[in-house]
Amino acid sequence: MKKIFAANWKLHKNPTEAKAFCNKLKMEFEKVTNQNQKRLILFPSAISLDAVSQCLGGSEVEFGCQNCYYETKGAFTGENSAAVVKDLGGKWVLIGHSERRQYFSETNSILAKKIQSVLSLGLRPLLCIGESLAERESGKTFSVLETQLKEALVECHDKTHMSIAYEPIWAIGTGRVATLDQIKETHEFIFKTLTALGFVETTPILYGGSVKPENASEILNLPHVDGCLVGGASLEVDSFLKIVGSLGE
Ligand code: PGA
């Protein structure tokens, strides 16, 4: 299975900046070794999606939206739908990032509807799950993750197109990365939970939270780590491609 390198730009990069990034990325990605073993996905802000779509058309680099509403159209002022992402040629939608859960009150039941909407359009949801520091320190990590998975995936009958990103909230944007042991045992737990829920063994499980060129290779070489979701270090082509290039070193 190809390793996945996903860039979550959050609320960064206007369309002009997004185009400049994509043009440079396309040129530089050619030089990366073992390119055919790597799958790159960009998640720009919704308003830069069209620019990214125009720039990446015909290239190997994939893209998607950071969020979508679960209805495809209607009187929902300010929302975007997965149908628009599809029309622009995007294949992915990030679902339930911890910032969406924290600042926009997204619950597991809302996420379950979003996942259905994305899958029904033939796109791939990348569901984010993760525990807070208090939950980790009180030994609740696995039960929190299990609840997030079970509740968000409760209506998910398509067991072959799901993807998961494990992002401990305390490691996002903090520079504090989880230890290799923590990542290893948590990914193994997620893998087993997904298997018990009937998902195919090849369901990708990405790690996210302060992934950088310096730590990417050791994380990516752990069992059940199928890729990474990168925030801060994905904003520059150089650091993003250093992460992509670090695999196999
Ligand atoms: P970070 O963000 O790499 O800046 O920690 C990751 C994310 O929020 O997806």
Tab-separated table of C-alpha atoms and ligand atoms in Angstrom:
chain	number	residue	atom	x	y	z
A	1	MET	CA	0.000	0.000	0.000
A	2	LYS	CA	1.265	3.486	-0.865
A	3	LYS	CA	2.119	5.718	2.098
A	4	ILE	CA	-0.125	8.755	2.370
A	5	PHE	CA	1.227	12.252	2.962
A	6	ALA	CA	-1.635	14.633	3.663
A	7	ALA	CA	-1.213	18.389	4.050
A	8	ASN	CA	-3.762	20.190	6.228
A	9	TRP	CA	-3.345	23.885	5.466
A	10	LYS	CA	-6.104	24.961	7.870
A	11	LEU	CA	-6.941	28.655	7.364
A	12	HIS	CA	-3.696	29.439	5.528
A	13	LYS	CA	-2.912	30.242	1.873
A	14	ASN	CA	-5.098	32.347	-0.375
A	15	PRO	CA	-5.661	31.129	-3.970
A	16	THR	CA	-2.516	32.902	-5.256
A	17	GLU	CA	-0.344	31.326	-2.570
A	18	ALA	CA	-2.001	27.960	-3.091
A	19	LYS	CA	-1.203	28.071	-6.839
A	20	ALA	CA	2.420	28.978	-6.189
A	21	PHE	CA	2.719	26.060	-3.767
A	22	CYS	CA	1.154	23.601	-6.227
A	23	ASN	CA	3.337	24.687	-9.132
A	24	LYS	CA	6.492	24.279	-7.074
A	25	LEU	CA	5.290	20.993	-5.580
A	26	LYS	CA	4.609	19.470	-8.997
A	27	MET	CA	8.136	20.310	-10.150
A	28	GLU	CA	9.894	19.217	-6.980
A	29	PHE	CA	7.886	16.020	-6.443
A	30	GLU	CA	9.364	14.690	-9.701
A	31	LYS	CA	12.727	14.536	-7.938
A	32	VAL	CA	11.527	12.566	-4.908
A	33	THR	CA	12.744	8.971	-4.821
A	34	ASN	CA	10.250	6.065	-4.833
A	35	GLN	CA	7.585	8.483	-5.963
A	36	ASN	CA	5.231	5.713	-7.040
A	37	GLN	CA	5.092	4.423	-3.459
A	38	LYS	CA	3.762	7.726	-2.163
A	39	ARG	CA	0.350	9.326	-2.304
A	40	LEU	CA	0.161	13.084	-1.742
A	41	ILE	CA	-3.082	14.819	-0.723
A	42	LEU	CA	-3.545	18.563	-0.204
A	43	PHE	CA	-6.336	19.960	1.971
A	44	PRO	CA	-6.537	23.697	1.162
A	45	SER	CA	-9.149	26.016	2.636
A	46	ALA	CA	-12.435	25.794	0.717
A	47	ILE	CA	-11.912	29.116	-1.011
A	48	SER	CA	-8.554	27.973	-2.448
A	49	LEU	CA	-9.910	24.657	-3.673
A	50	ASP	CA	-10.595	25.865	-7.204
A	51	ALA	CA	-7.065	27.250	-7.558
A	52	VAL	CA	-5.598	23.960	-6.353
A	53	SER	CA	-7.885	22.026	-8.676
A	54	GLN	CA	-6.785	24.063	-11.710
A	55	CYS	CA	-3.133	23.725	-10.818
A	56	LEU	CA	-3.128	20.018	-10.019
A	57	GLY	CA	-5.296	18.904	-12.947
A	58	GLY	CA	-3.578	15.987	-14.645
A	59	SER	CA	-0.984	15.547	-11.891
A	60	GLU	CA	-0.593	12.661	-9.468
A	61	VAL	CA	-1.154	14.903	-6.453
A	62	GLU	CA	-4.666	14.551	-5.001
A	63	PHE	CA	-6.678	17.062	-3.028
A	64	GLY	CA	-9.800	17.520	-0.960
A	65	CYS	CA	-11.706	19.740	1.420
A	66	GLN	CA	-11.099	20.269	5.157
A	67	ASN	CA	-14.792	19.960	5.970
A	68	CYS	CA	-18.172	19.718	4.285
A	69	TYR	CA	-21.832	19.860	5.200
A	70	TYR	CA	-23.802	16.627	5.021
A	71	GLU	CA	-26.471	17.985	2.657
A	72	THR	CA	-25.334	18.399	-0.936
A	73	LYS	CA	-27.328	21.574	-1.622
A	74	GLY	CA	-30.081	23.767	-0.234
A	75	ALA	CA	-30.666	26.717	2.042
A	76	PHE	CA	-27.541	26.320	4.184
A	77	THR	CA	-25.852	29.698	3.979
A	78	GLY	CA	-22.091	29.582	4.329
A	79	GLU	CA	-21.702	25.825	3.965
A	80	ASN	CA	-19.874	23.742	1.346
A	81	SER	CA	-20.713	20.260	0.182
A	82	ALA	CA	-18.769	17.218	-0.903
A	83	ALA	CA	-20.599	17.489	-4.234
A	84	VAL	CA	-18.703	20.719	-4.941
A	85	VAL	CA	-15.410	19.046	-4.017
A	86	LYS	CA	-16.245	16.255	-6.443
A	87	ASP	CA	-17.133	18.704	-9.213
A	88	LEU	CA	-13.704	20.303	-8.805
A	89	GLY	CA	-12.008	16.914	-9.106
A	90	GLY	CA	-11.250	16.478	-5.402
A	91	LYS	CA	-11.330	12.963	-4.006
A	92	TRP	CA	-11.105	13.501	-0.255
A	93	VAL	CA	-12.838	15.239	2.647
A	94	LEU	CA	-11.309	15.651	6.082
A	95	ILE	CA	-13.932	14.888	8.702
A	96	GLY	CA	-13.973	15.790	12.388
A	97	HIS	CA	-10.593	17.442	12.817
A	98	SER	CA	-10.202	18.288	16.515
A	99	GLU	CA	-10.396	22.008	15.675
A	100	ARG	CA	-13.830	21.382	14.101
A	101	ARG	CA	-14.913	19.442	17.156
A	102	GLN	CA	-13.555	22.093	19.548
A	103	TYR	CA	-14.431	25.393	17.830
A	104	PHE	CA	-17.424	24.387	15.714
A	105	SER	CA	-19.100	21.935	18.091
A	106	GLU	CA	-19.025	18.989	15.727
A	107	THR	CA	-20.255	15.851	17.431
A	108	ASN	CA	-19.754	12.232	16.469
A	109	SER	CA	-23.355	12.038	15.254
A	110	ILE	CA	-22.869	15.029	12.931
A	111	LEU	CA	-19.654	13.418	11.674
A	112	ALA	CA	-21.509	10.170	10.974
A	113	LYS	CA	-23.844	12.064	8.623
A	114	LYS	CA	-20.933	13.808	6.929
A	115	ILE	CA	-19.190	10.495	6.361
A	116	GLN	CA	-22.348	9.104	4.704
A	117	SER	CA	-22.585	12.127	2.443
A	118	VAL	CA	-18.939	11.870	1.364
A	119	LEU	CA	-19.100	8.126	0.713
A	120	SER	CA	-22.376	8.329	-1.178
A	121	LEU	CA	-20.700	10.669	-3.670
A	122	GLY	CA	-17.831	8.250	-4.196
A	123	LEU	CA	-15.284	10.365	-2.311
A	124	ARG	CA	-13.057	9.268	0.576
A	125	PRO	CA	-13.559	10.550	4.129
A	126	LEU	CA	-10.465	10.953	6.301
A	127	LEU	CA	-11.893	10.818	9.824
A	128	CYS	CA	-9.781	12.463	12.532
A	129	ILE	CA	-9.845	11.090	16.059
A	130	GLY	CA	-7.745	11.871	19.117
A	131	GLU	CA	-7.704	12.305	22.873
A	132	SER	CA	-7.010	15.390	24.991
A	133	LEU	CA	-4.066	15.555	27.369
A	134	ALA	CA	-6.363	15.107	30.382
A	135	GLU	CA	-7.876	12.010	28.780
A	136	ARG	CA	-4.450	10.537	28.052
A	137	GLU	CA	-3.175	11.264	31.554
A	138	SER	CA	-6.195	9.673	33.167
A	139	GLY	CA	-5.824	6.506	31.114
A	140	LYS	CA	-8.914	7.079	28.975
A	141	THR	CA	-7.228	7.231	25.560
A	142	PHE	CA	-8.474	3.913	24.202
A	143	SER	CA	-12.040	4.310	25.441
A	144	VAL	CA	-12.225	7.843	23.970
A	145	LEU	CA	-10.934	6.634	20.593
A	146	GLU	CA	-13.234	3.633	20.598
A	147	THR	CA	-16.262	5.851	21.239
A	148	GLN	CA	-15.208	8.298	18.523
A	149	LEU	CA	-14.821	5.455	16.020
A	150	LYS	CA	-17.993	3.596	16.960
A	151	GLU	CA	-20.216	6.670	17.013
A	152	ALA	CA	-18.869	8.300	13.847
A	153	LEU	CA	-18.873	5.015	11.923
A	154	VAL	CA	-22.171	3.679	13.214
A	155	GLU	CA	-23.969	4.011	9.879
A	156	CYS	CA	-20.964	3.354	7.702
A	157	HIS	CA	-21.816	0.298	5.635
A	158	ASP	CA	-19.086	0.917	3.095
A	159	LYS	CA	-16.167	-0.822	4.795
A	160	THR	CA	-13.643	-0.284	2.019
A	161	HIS	CA	-13.278	3.469	1.479
A	162	MET	CA	-12.695	4.788	4.998
A	163	SER	CA	-9.464	6.342	6.232
A	164	ILE	CA	-8.531	7.426	9.748
A	165	ALA	CA	-6.103	10.018	11.102
A	166	TYR	CA	-5.061	9.574	14.717
A	167	GLU	CA	-4.140	13.002	16.075
A	168	PRO	CA	-3.589	13.346	19.837
A	169	ILE	CA	-4.971	16.839	20.518
A	170	TRP	CA	-2.051	17.677	22.793
A	171	ALA	CA	0.395	17.052	19.930
A	172	ILE	CA	-1.307	19.308	17.354
A	173	GLY	CA	0.635	22.491	16.670
A	174	THR	CA	2.473	22.176	19.985
A	175	GLY	CA	5.758	20.691	18.845
A	176	ARG	CA	5.111	17.947	21.371
A	177	VAL	CA	4.992	14.740	19.387
A	178	ALA	CA	3.683	11.484	20.857
A	179	THR	CA	6.396	8.950	21.678
A	180	LEU	CA	6.991	6.110	19.248
A	181	ASP	CA	5.623	3.652	21.834
A	182	GLN	CA	2.461	5.703	22.266
A	183	ILE	CA	1.929	5.916	18.499
A	184	LYS	CA	2.643	2.210	18.040
A	185	GLU	CA	0.225	0.961	20.686
A	186	THR	CA	-2.488	3.447	19.741
A	187	HIS	CA	-2.332	2.616	16.033
A	188	GLU	CA	-2.479	-1.064	16.883
A	189	PHE	CA	-5.562	-0.409	19.006
A	190	ILE	CA	-7.219	1.558	16.172
A	191	PHE	CA	-6.375	-1.188	13.682
A	192	LYS	CA	-7.956	-3.831	15.924
A	193	THR	CA	-11.043	-1.698	16.587
A	194	LEU	CA	-11.557	-1.076	12.865
A	195	THR	CA	-11.153	-4.771	12.121
A	196	ALA	CA	-13.725	-5.626	14.802
A	197	LEU	CA	-16.089	-3.107	13.202
A	198	GLY	CA	-15.708	-4.909	9.879
A	199	PHE	CA	-13.453	-2.479	8.028
A	200	VAL	CA	-10.940	-3.880	5.577
A	201	GLU	CA	-7.413	-4.446	6.886
A	202	THR	CA	-6.068	-2.014	4.332
A	203	THR	CA	-8.006	0.931	5.843
A	204	PRO	CA	-5.266	3.582	6.063
A	205	ILE	CA	-4.455	4.890	9.554
A	206	LEU	CA	-2.459	8.141	9.466
A	207	TYR	CA	-0.663	9.788	12.362
A	208	GLY	CA	-0.854	13.554	12.870
A	209	GLY	CA	0.455	16.015	15.439
A	210	SER	CA	3.711	17.960	15.057
A	211	VAL	CA	5.051	15.736	12.271
A	212	LYS	CA	8.257	17.330	10.973
A	213	PRO	CA	11.119	16.369	8.633
A	214	GLU	CA	13.128	15.413	11.748
A	215	ASN	CA	10.657	12.873	13.150
A	216	ALA	CA	8.707	11.675	10.093
A	217	SER	CA	10.792	8.688	9.090
A	218	GLU	CA	10.732	6.948	12.502
A	219	ILE	CA	6.984	7.496	12.815
A	220	LEU	CA	6.253	6.304	9.272
A	221	ASN	CA	8.222	3.126	9.795
A	222	LEU	CA	6.053	1.986	12.722
A	223	PRO	CA	3.571	-0.839	12.131
A	224	HIS	CA	0.009	0.271	11.250
A	225	VAL	CA	1.172	3.792	10.408
A	226	ASP	CA	0.104	4.215	6.789
A	227	GLY	CA	0.931	7.865	6.425
A	228	CYS	CA	0.826	11.222	8.145
A	229	LEU	CA	-1.411	14.281	8.334
A	230	VAL	CA	0.771	17.364	8.499
A	231	GLY	CA	-0.259	20.870	9.523
A	232	GLY	CA	2.481	23.446	10.153
A	233	ALA	CA	5.247	21.603	8.293
A	234	SER	CA	3.068	21.268	5.176
A	235	LEU	CA	2.899	24.997	4.540
A	236	GLU	CA	6.258	25.124	2.749
A	237	VAL	CA	7.003	22.841	-0.192
A	238	ASP	CA	10.522	22.214	1.107
A	239	SER	CA	9.552	20.941	4.541
A	240	PHE	CA	6.574	18.993	3.203
A	241	LEU	CA	8.743	17.260	0.605
A	242	LYS	CA	11.439	16.557	3.188
A	243	ILE	CA	8.787	14.606	5.089
A	244	VAL	CA	7.726	12.843	1.893
A	245	GLY	CA	11.359	12.112	1.033
A	246	SER	CA	12.273	10.883	4.508
A	247	LEU	CA	10.474	7.591	4.006
A	248	GLY	CA	12.801	4.732	3.298
A	249	GLU	CA	15.888	6.567	4.493
B	1	PGA	P1	0.487	20.103	13.117
B	1	PGA	O1	-1.073	19.931	12.750
B	1	PGA	O2	1.252	19.233	12.171
B	1	PGA	O3	0.758	21.559	12.933
B	1	PGA	O4	0.631	19.642	14.547
B	1	PGA	C1	-1.604	18.687	12.411
B	1	PGA	C2	-3.081	18.796	12.168
B	1	PGA	O5	-3.748	19.591	12.846
B	1	PGA	O6	-3.627	18.093	11.304
